Short mmCIF file of C-alpha atoms in Angstrom, two decimals:
data_model
loop_
_atom_site.label_atom_id
_atom_site.label_comp_id
_atom_site.label_asym_id
_atom_site.label_seq_id
_atom_site.Cartn_x
_atom_site.Cartn_y
_atom_site.Cartn_z
CA MET A 1 0.00 0.03 0.01
CA THR A 2 1.39 3.31 -1.12
CA GLU A 3 2.25 5.76 1.98
CA ALA A 4 -0.09 8.61 2.33
CA VAL A 5 1.29 11.87 1.36
CA LEU A 6 0.10 15.30 3.14
CA ALA A 7 -0.45 18.07 0.93
CA VAL A 8 0.28 21.53 2.90
CA ASP A 9 -0.20 24.91 1.54
CA PHE A 10 1.87 26.84 4.24
CA GLY A 11 0.97 30.34 3.36
CA THR A 12 2.00 33.69 4.49
CA SER A 13 -1.40 34.77 5.79
CA ASN A 14 -3.28 31.39 5.76
CA SER A 15 -2.41 27.72 5.72
CA ALA A 16 -4.31 24.50 4.48
CA ALA A 17 -3.91 20.66 4.27
CA ALA A 18 -5.37 18.16 2.13
CA VAL A 19 -5.11 14.55 0.93
CA LEU A 20 -6.14 12.47 -1.99
CA ALA A 21 -8.65 9.64 -1.03
CA ASP A 22 -9.89 7.48 -3.79
CA GLY A 23 -9.06 10.14 -6.33
CA ARG A 24 -10.70 12.84 -4.66
CA VAL A 25 -9.39 15.77 -2.69
CA ARG A 26 -10.22 15.66 1.00
CA ARG A 27 -9.56 18.97 2.77
CA LEU A 28 -8.64 18.55 6.32
CA PRO A 29 -10.23 20.83 8.93
CA ILE A 30 -7.02 21.46 10.80
CA GLU A 31 -8.89 24.49 12.36
CA ALA A 32 -12.24 23.47 13.98
CA GLY A 33 -14.96 24.03 11.33
CA ALA A 34 -12.73 25.59 8.72
CA GLU A 35 -10.55 24.31 5.75
CA THR A 36 -8.02 26.93 6.18
CA LEU A 37 -6.42 28.58 9.28
CA PRO A 38 -4.50 31.83 9.68
CA THR A 39 -0.69 31.47 9.63
CA ALA A 40 -0.34 32.94 12.86
CA VAL A 41 0.96 32.00 16.48
CA PHE A 42 0.40 33.22 19.94
CA PHE A 43 2.55 32.79 22.97
CA PRO A 44 0.76 33.45 26.29
CA VAL A 45 2.61 34.20 29.37
CA GLY A 46 2.91 31.10 31.13
CA GLY A 47 0.88 29.04 28.70
CA ALA A 48 1.18 26.88 25.63
CA MET A 49 1.42 28.06 21.95
CA GLN A 50 -1.73 28.69 20.12
CA ILE A 51 -2.01 28.74 16.38
CA GLY A 52 -4.67 29.96 13.64
CA GLN A 53 -7.74 31.66 14.67
CA ALA A 54 -7.22 30.97 18.50
CA ALA A 55 -3.75 32.94 18.34
CA THR A 56 -5.65 35.77 16.68
CA GLU A 57 -8.48 35.88 19.15
CA ALA A 58 -5.97 35.81 22.08
CA LEU A 59 -4.70 38.96 20.48
CA ILE A 60 -8.05 40.64 20.15
CA ASP A 61 -8.97 39.72 23.54
CA GLY A 62 -5.78 41.31 24.96
CA GLU A 63 -4.30 38.32 26.47
CA GLU A 64 -0.76 39.07 27.59
CA GLY A 65 1.65 37.55 25.37
CA ARG A 66 3.42 37.45 22.04
CA TYR A 67 1.46 37.33 18.59
CA MET A 68 3.51 36.57 15.52
CA ARG A 69 2.11 36.52 11.89
CA SER A 70 3.69 36.54 8.20
CA LEU A 71 6.33 33.94 9.45
CA LYS A 72 7.17 32.58 5.80
CA SER A 73 8.40 36.05 4.99
CA VAL A 74 11.64 35.68 7.13
CA LEU A 75 12.57 32.37 5.24
CA GLY A 76 16.01 32.78 3.45
CA THR A 77 16.97 35.61 5.71
CA PRO A 78 19.35 35.84 8.77
CA LEU A 79 16.38 36.91 10.96
CA LEU A 80 14.92 33.36 10.82
CA HIS A 81 17.80 31.98 13.02
CA GLU A 82 18.16 34.80 15.50
CA ALA A 83 17.09 33.67 18.91
CA ARG A 84 14.99 36.16 20.86
CA LEU A 85 12.87 35.61 24.03
CA ILE A 86 9.48 34.50 22.90
CA GLY A 87 6.83 32.99 25.07
CA GLY A 88 9.28 32.89 28.27
CA LYS A 89 12.09 30.96 26.56
CA ARG A 90 14.70 31.73 23.66
CA ARG A 91 13.51 30.62 20.30
CA SER A 92 14.24 31.45 16.69
CA LEU A 93 11.76 32.00 13.99
CA ALA A 94 12.76 28.54 12.51
CA ASP A 95 11.89 26.96 15.98
CA VAL A 96 8.33 29.06 15.71
CA ILE A 97 7.54 27.57 12.18
CA THR A 98 8.52 24.08 13.14
CA ALA A 99 6.14 24.28 16.30
CA PHE A 100 3.53 25.63 13.80
CA LEU A 101 4.03 22.71 11.21
CA THR A 102 4.43 20.28 13.89
CA THR A 103 0.90 21.13 15.18
CA LEU A 104 -0.57 21.20 11.70
CA ARG A 105 0.79 17.46 11.09
CA GLU A 106 -0.53 16.18 14.29
CA ARG A 107 -3.94 17.71 13.58
CA ALA A 108 -3.96 16.29 10.15
CA GLU A 109 -2.90 12.66 11.81
CA ALA A 110 -5.81 13.06 14.11
CA GLN A 111 -8.44 13.78 11.44
CA THR A 112 -7.29 10.93 9.11
CA GLY A 113 -5.86 8.33 11.57
CA GLN A 114 -2.79 8.06 9.31
CA ARG A 115 0.78 8.73 10.18
CA PHE A 116 2.26 11.37 7.66
CA ARG A 117 6.11 11.01 6.82
CA ARG A 118 5.77 12.32 3.53
CA VAL A 119 4.62 16.01 2.63
CA LEU A 120 4.11 17.85 -0.78
CA SER A 121 4.34 21.49 0.05
CA GLY A 122 3.55 24.67 -1.95
CA ARG A 123 6.20 27.24 -2.34
CA PRO A 124 6.15 30.51 -4.33
CA VAL A 125 8.04 30.54 -7.65
CA HIS A 126 10.43 32.77 -6.16
CA PHE A 127 10.55 33.39 -2.31
CA HIS A 128 12.95 36.41 -3.19
CA THR A 129 12.93 38.15 -6.38
CA ALA A 130 16.32 38.02 -8.31
CA ASP A 131 18.34 36.52 -5.56
CA ALA A 132 18.85 32.82 -6.60
CA ALA A 133 21.01 32.27 -3.30
CA ARG A 134 18.49 33.74 -0.86
CA ASP A 135 15.83 31.84 -2.77
CA ALA A 136 17.52 28.46 -2.69
CA GLN A 137 18.16 29.13 1.18
CA ALA A 138 14.53 29.94 1.80
CA GLU A 139 13.53 26.56 0.31
CA ALA A 140 16.30 24.97 2.33
CA ASP A 141 14.96 26.60 5.39
CA LEU A 142 11.46 25.45 5.01
CA ARG A 143 12.58 22.01 4.17
CA ALA A 144 14.41 21.98 7.50
CA CYS A 145 11.44 23.14 9.43
CA TYR A 146 9.49 20.47 7.70
CA LEU A 147 11.88 17.77 8.80
CA ALA A 148 12.18 19.12 12.31
CA ALA A 149 8.47 18.88 12.56
CA GLY A 150 8.25 15.16 11.96
CA PHE A 151 8.24 14.63 8.20
CA ALA A 152 10.94 12.26 6.70
CA GLU A 153 10.50 13.16 3.06
CA VAL A 154 9.66 16.72 1.56
CA ALA A 155 8.86 17.68 -1.71
CA PHE A 156 7.90 20.98 -3.16
CA LEU A 157 5.60 22.24 -5.85
CA PRO A 158 5.33 25.86 -7.13
CA GLU A 159 2.03 27.26 -5.80
CA PRO A 160 0.65 28.51 -9.14
CA GLU A 161 1.35 25.17 -10.90
CA ALA A 162 -0.54 23.47 -8.23
CA ALA A 163 -3.52 25.84 -8.69
CA ALA A 164 -3.46 25.14 -12.45
CA ARG A 165 -3.91 21.43 -11.81
CA ALA A 166 -7.10 22.30 -9.59
CA SER A 167 -8.55 24.73 -12.20
CA VAL A 168 -11.42 24.10 -14.50
CA GLY A 169 -11.53 25.16 -18.21
CA GLU A 170 -12.11 24.24 -21.78
CA ALA A 171 -9.73 21.53 -23.63
CA GLY A 172 -6.95 23.14 -25.72
CA GLU A 173 -7.34 26.59 -23.97
CA VAL A 174 -4.17 28.56 -22.75
CA GLY A 175 -4.84 29.80 -19.14
CA LEU A 176 -3.00 32.03 -16.70
CA ILE A 177 -3.09 31.46 -13.13
CA VAL A 178 -2.50 34.72 -11.08
CA ASP A 179 -1.91 33.72 -7.52
CA ILE A 180 -1.62 36.92 -5.36
CA GLY A 181 -0.83 35.42 -1.84
CA GLY A 182 0.12 37.40 1.48
CA GLY A 183 3.88 37.50 0.51
CA THR A 184 4.24 36.64 -3.20
CA SER A 185 2.78 37.11 -6.43
CA ASP A 186 2.99 33.95 -8.74
CA PHE A 187 1.97 33.26 -12.06
CA THR A 188 1.82 30.10 -14.42
CA LEU A 189 0.84 30.05 -18.14
CA PHE A 190 -0.23 26.59 -19.14
CA ARG A 191 -2.15 24.72 -21.88
CA ARG A 192 -4.91 22.48 -20.97
CA GLY A 193 -5.01 19.19 -22.82
CA ALA A 194 -5.29 15.66 -21.69
CA GLY A 195 -3.24 16.91 -18.59
CA ILE A 196 -1.72 20.33 -17.84
CA GLU A 197 1.28 21.63 -19.97
CA ILE A 198 3.28 24.19 -18.03
CA LEU A 199 4.54 26.87 -20.49
CA ALA A 200 6.12 29.22 -18.05
CA SER A 201 6.08 30.12 -14.45
CA HIS A 202 7.19 33.39 -12.74
CA GLY A 203 7.02 35.15 -9.45
CA VAL A 204 8.06 38.17 -7.62
CA ARG A 205 8.17 39.21 -3.85
CA LEU A 206 4.92 41.38 -3.73
CA GLY A 207 1.56 40.39 -2.08
CA GLY A 208 -1.00 41.19 0.32
CA THR A 209 1.21 42.32 3.18
CA ASP A 210 3.01 44.60 0.87
CA PHE A 211 -0.54 46.11 -0.06
CA ASP A 212 -0.97 46.53 3.65
CA HIS A 213 2.28 47.98 4.20
CA ALA A 214 1.95 50.71 1.47
CA ILE A 215 -1.67 51.45 2.86
CA SER A 216 -0.42 51.58 6.34
CA LEU A 217 2.43 53.97 5.41
CA SER A 218 0.31 56.35 3.40
CA HIS A 219 -2.80 56.60 5.59
CA VAL A 220 -2.03 55.67 9.03
CA MET A 221 1.80 56.31 9.90
CA PRO A 222 1.19 60.09 9.28
CA GLU A 223 -1.28 60.10 12.13
CA PHE A 224 1.69 58.80 14.22
CA GLY A 225 4.17 61.43 13.11
CA LEU A 226 5.64 59.94 9.79
CA GLY A 227 6.62 63.03 7.59
CA GLY A 228 6.81 65.44 10.54
CA GLU A 229 9.69 67.28 11.82
CA LEU A 230 11.90 67.35 15.03
CA THR A 231 13.57 70.28 16.68
CA ARG A 232 17.45 70.20 17.10
CA THR A 233 18.92 69.80 20.44
CA LEU A 234 21.64 72.10 19.72
CA GLY A 235 21.48 75.01 17.08
CA GLU A 236 18.57 76.35 14.64
CA GLY A 237 16.62 74.50 12.11
CA ARG A 238 14.56 71.18 11.97
CA LEU A 239 15.23 67.68 11.04
CA PRO A 240 12.89 65.17 9.43
CA VAL A 241 11.38 62.38 11.60
CA PRO A 242 13.48 59.19 10.92
CA LYS A 243 11.26 56.60 8.89
CA ALA A 244 12.80 53.24 9.96
CA VAL A 245 10.63 52.62 13.05
CA TYR A 246 7.40 53.42 10.88
CA VAL A 247 8.56 51.01 7.93
CA ASP A 248 8.76 48.29 10.82
CA LEU A 249 5.48 49.19 12.36
CA ALA A 250 3.85 48.72 9.12
CA SER A 251 5.34 45.34 8.42
CA TRP A 252 3.58 42.26 10.03
CA ALA A 253 6.71 40.12 10.54
CA MET A 254 8.59 43.14 12.22
CA ILE A 255 6.09 44.34 14.46
CA PRO A 256 6.90 42.04 17.55
CA PHE A 257 10.70 43.17 17.58
CA LEU A 258 9.63 46.95 18.06
CA TYR A 259 8.39 46.10 21.69
CA THR A 260 11.95 46.54 23.30
CA ALA A 261 13.29 49.22 25.88
CA GLU A 262 15.90 50.27 23.11
CA VAL A 263 13.08 51.52 20.80
CA ARG A 264 10.93 52.83 23.40
CA ARG A 265 13.78 55.10 24.65
CA MET A 266 14.22 56.08 21.00
CA VAL A 267 10.57 57.08 20.70
CA ASP A 268 10.52 59.03 23.96
CA ASP A 269 13.50 61.08 22.28
CA LEU A 270 11.27 61.64 19.19
CA VAL A 271 8.45 62.84 21.41
CA ALA A 272 10.73 65.38 23.24
CA HIS A 273 11.82 66.91 19.88
CA ALA A 274 8.54 66.59 17.88
CA VAL A 275 7.13 69.60 16.44
CA ASP A 276 3.87 67.82 16.37
CA ARG A 277 3.80 66.01 19.58
CA VAL A 278 0.18 64.98 19.51
CA ARG A 279 1.03 62.58 16.59
CA MET A 280 4.35 61.40 18.03
CA GLU A 281 2.50 60.56 21.34
CA ARG A 282 0.36 58.26 19.47
CA LEU A 283 3.34 56.43 18.19
CA ARG A 284 4.55 56.14 22.03
CA THR A 285 1.17 54.82 22.86
CA VAL A 286 1.23 52.09 20.16
CA LEU A 287 4.65 50.77 21.38
CA ARG A 288 3.94 51.05 24.96
CA ASP A 289 0.57 49.37 24.88
CA GLU A 290 1.96 46.77 22.09
CA LEU A 291 -0.86 47.69 19.80
CA GLY A 292 1.08 47.35 16.40
CA HIS A 293 -0.91 44.29 15.34
CA ASP A 294 -4.17 45.93 16.36
CA VAL A 295 -3.14 48.74 14.03
CA ALA A 296 -2.29 46.18 11.31
CA PHE A 297 -5.66 44.56 11.66
CA ALA A 298 -7.42 47.74 11.41
CA VAL A 299 -5.47 48.62 8.10
CA GLU A 300 -6.36 45.35 6.68
CA ARG A 301 -10.40 45.90 7.57
CA GLY A 302 -10.24 49.25 6.13
CA LYS A 303 -8.67 47.84 2.97
CA ILE A 304 -11.36 45.33 2.64
CA ALA A 305 -14.10 47.63 3.12
CA ALA A 306 -12.90 50.23 0.67
CA ASN A 307 -12.10 47.43 -2.03
CA GLY A 308 -15.86 47.31 -2.50
CA GLY A 309 -16.11 50.78 -3.33
CA ALA A 310 -17.48 52.25 -0.06
CA ARG A 311 -16.07 55.10 1.72
CA GLY A 312 -14.80 53.93 5.04
CA ALA A 313 -12.28 54.54 7.68
CA ILE A 314 -9.39 52.82 9.45
CA PRO A 315 -10.42 52.61 13.12
CA LEU A 316 -7.81 53.67 15.56
CA GLY A 317 -9.86 54.08 18.63
CA LEU A 318 -7.48 51.92 20.80
CA VAL A 319 -4.64 54.22 20.16
CA GLU A 320 -6.89 57.49 20.77
CA PRO A 321 -10.50 57.40 21.46
CA GLY A 322 -12.42 58.82 18.25
CA LEU A 323 -9.43 58.39 15.81
CA ASN A 324 -10.31 57.12 12.51
CA VAL A 325 -8.40 57.61 9.19
CA PRO A 326 -10.73 58.07 6.26
CA VAL A 327 -9.91 55.66 3.23
CA THR A 328 -11.62 55.20 -0.11
CA GLU A 329 -10.95 53.07 -3.12
CA GLY A 330 -9.40 56.01 -4.60
CA THR A 331 -6.73 56.72 -1.91
CA ILE A 332 -5.95 52.88 -1.85
CA ASN A 333 -5.39 52.88 -5.67
CA ALA A 334 -2.92 55.74 -5.23
CA ALA A 335 -1.17 54.02 -2.26
CA LEU A 336 -0.91 50.97 -4.51
CA GLY A 337 0.61 52.64 -7.41
CA ASP A 338 3.90 50.91 -7.32
CA ALA A 339 2.48 47.63 -6.38
CA ARG A 340 0.21 47.90 -9.64
CA GLU A 341 3.36 48.53 -11.58
CA GLY A 342 5.12 45.67 -10.16
CA LEU A 343 2.21 43.38 -11.04
CA VAL A 344 1.90 44.72 -14.53
CA ARG A 345 5.64 44.01 -15.07
CA ALA A 346 5.51 40.41 -13.51
CA VAL A 347 2.55 39.57 -15.81
CA TYR A 348 4.40 40.59 -18.96
CA ASP A 349 7.58 38.89 -17.87
CA THR A 350 5.65 35.54 -17.42
CA LEU A 351 4.07 36.18 -21.05
CA THR A 352 7.84 36.81 -22.38
CA LEU A 353 9.16 33.68 -20.66
CA ALA A 354 6.10 31.69 -22.34
CA LYS A 355 6.90 33.43 -25.69
CA THR A 356 2.99 34.23 -25.63
CA ALA A 357 1.28 37.44 -26.63
CA PRO A 358 -1.29 38.79 -24.40
CA GLY A 359 -3.87 37.90 -27.09
CA GLY A 360 -3.03 34.22 -26.80
CA VAL A 361 -4.52 33.83 -23.15
CA ASP A 362 -7.78 32.50 -23.29
CA HIS A 363 -8.58 32.34 -19.64
CA VAL A 364 -7.13 34.31 -16.43
CA ILE A 365 -7.70 32.43 -13.20
CA LEU A 366 -7.31 34.49 -10.02
CA VAL A 367 -6.11 32.77 -7.01
CA GLY A 368 -5.20 33.77 -3.41
CA GLY A 369 -6.77 35.97 -0.85
CA SER A 370 -5.20 39.25 -2.33
CA SER A 371 -6.31 38.39 -5.73
CA LEU A 372 -9.88 39.73 -4.35
CA MET A 373 -8.66 43.34 -4.53
CA ARG A 374 -10.17 44.82 -7.44
CA VAL A 375 -6.87 46.30 -8.67
CA VAL A 376 -5.68 42.77 -9.65
CA ALA A 377 -8.66 41.89 -11.82
CA ASP A 378 -8.43 45.47 -13.51
CA VAL A 379 -4.79 44.80 -14.39
CA MET A 380 -5.53 41.47 -15.95
CA ARG A 381 -8.50 42.89 -18.23
CA GLN A 382 -6.07 45.80 -19.15
CA ILE A 383 -3.25 43.24 -20.23
CA CYS A 384 -5.49 40.30 -21.72
CA PRO A 385 -8.74 42.11 -22.72
CA GLY A 386 -9.74 38.97 -24.85
CA ALA A 387 -9.38 36.56 -21.90
CA ARG A 388 -12.39 35.70 -19.66
CA VAL A 389 -11.31 36.52 -16.27
CA SER A 390 -12.62 34.02 -13.32
CA ARG A 391 -11.96 33.52 -9.50
CA ALA A 392 -10.91 30.25 -8.39
CA GLU A 393 -11.59 29.11 -4.72
CA ALA A 394 -9.31 31.87 -3.39
CA PHE A 395 -8.04 29.93 -0.50
CA ILE A 396 -8.13 26.50 -1.16
CA ALA A 397 -7.10 26.14 -5.16
CA VAL A 398 -3.58 25.59 -4.22
CA VAL A 399 -3.99 22.91 -1.56
CA ASP A 400 -6.45 21.10 -3.80
CA GLY A 401 -3.82 21.10 -6.68
CA LEU A 402 -1.22 20.03 -4.32
CA ALA A 403 -3.47 17.06 -3.49
CA LEU A 404 -4.14 16.21 -6.86
CA ALA A 405 -0.46 16.20 -7.63
CA THR A 406 0.30 13.47 -4.73
CA GLY A 407 -1.54 11.19 -7.10
CA GLU A 408 0.59 11.86 -10.08
#
């Protein structure tokens, strides 16, 4: 009897697992009542690590501890192996990813009654754009985490190629998978026949967390002092407020590392010299009360609301009662100008690799949670006006395709 293979979509924002049973995909509810779970962990003070929705709820409920998200984004970087005090003991982010994958494996085994020694994992086409060495290191890092999590054999398949296997369309057509995830954007051009013929795959390090980052910097961080000025301790004239702390505060993966005495002392000095002390005091409040993730969730909610065309606001009442930042689809599109250009370039690069003109694409399939942003569909209709554009199951197309690939 062939040993079962667990298909895992370990995503920047969400993860999923599935198996192939009697030729059909069986998604595993590794989160109670759900086919996906947030790729998030929470280390409560004096308690066991929580993952998924439980981790997010612990943060929202104000439980004391350390919340972490976007773990995948640090693969291939030195930050992955730096040991820090997390949950009462020194751990690296590699240790945290391993613990997450261990829990995922154990839940999958409990759901199926099987022991999984083999895993087929999705991976972006490129973890890191235009850096082959770091890209290879990222895959090696993820492989090491899977092995440490109890798997004996680890194989990888590019996520958009997996999604192509799960897609539905007409025989003979040329399809383009556009997979916009939390951390990367991945593309596969394929021809549908008796199976799937991959014509080209390409990817860039651009995703939903980058969208959130841009919106946070343009809409929220100015309310915390970004773009302001500082008086000089000695002499006349003014200095611009340093940008580094805001860049990190707008980055999901970096937020936990801002809650240090050193950073707080630096912000105290900024407050003392700020021309606009009201806004700078808000920054001090965010770091003192460890509200960085609450702010990031607020940005995400505002982005989603405005994506539907409604005028909304990013609610920051936890920072200051009554504080709301207006947000519209127009202001979001302006903030995402660079991201849109990067997306356009990546699509044309994919077509060039496949030696296919835009008019040769019959069907564009949007995959990934961030593909729900209207700007993505707009870009694809602009580039491939003759193609029909459809949405796959945004959060499960990749894991479905991975499961199907385990039977090949």
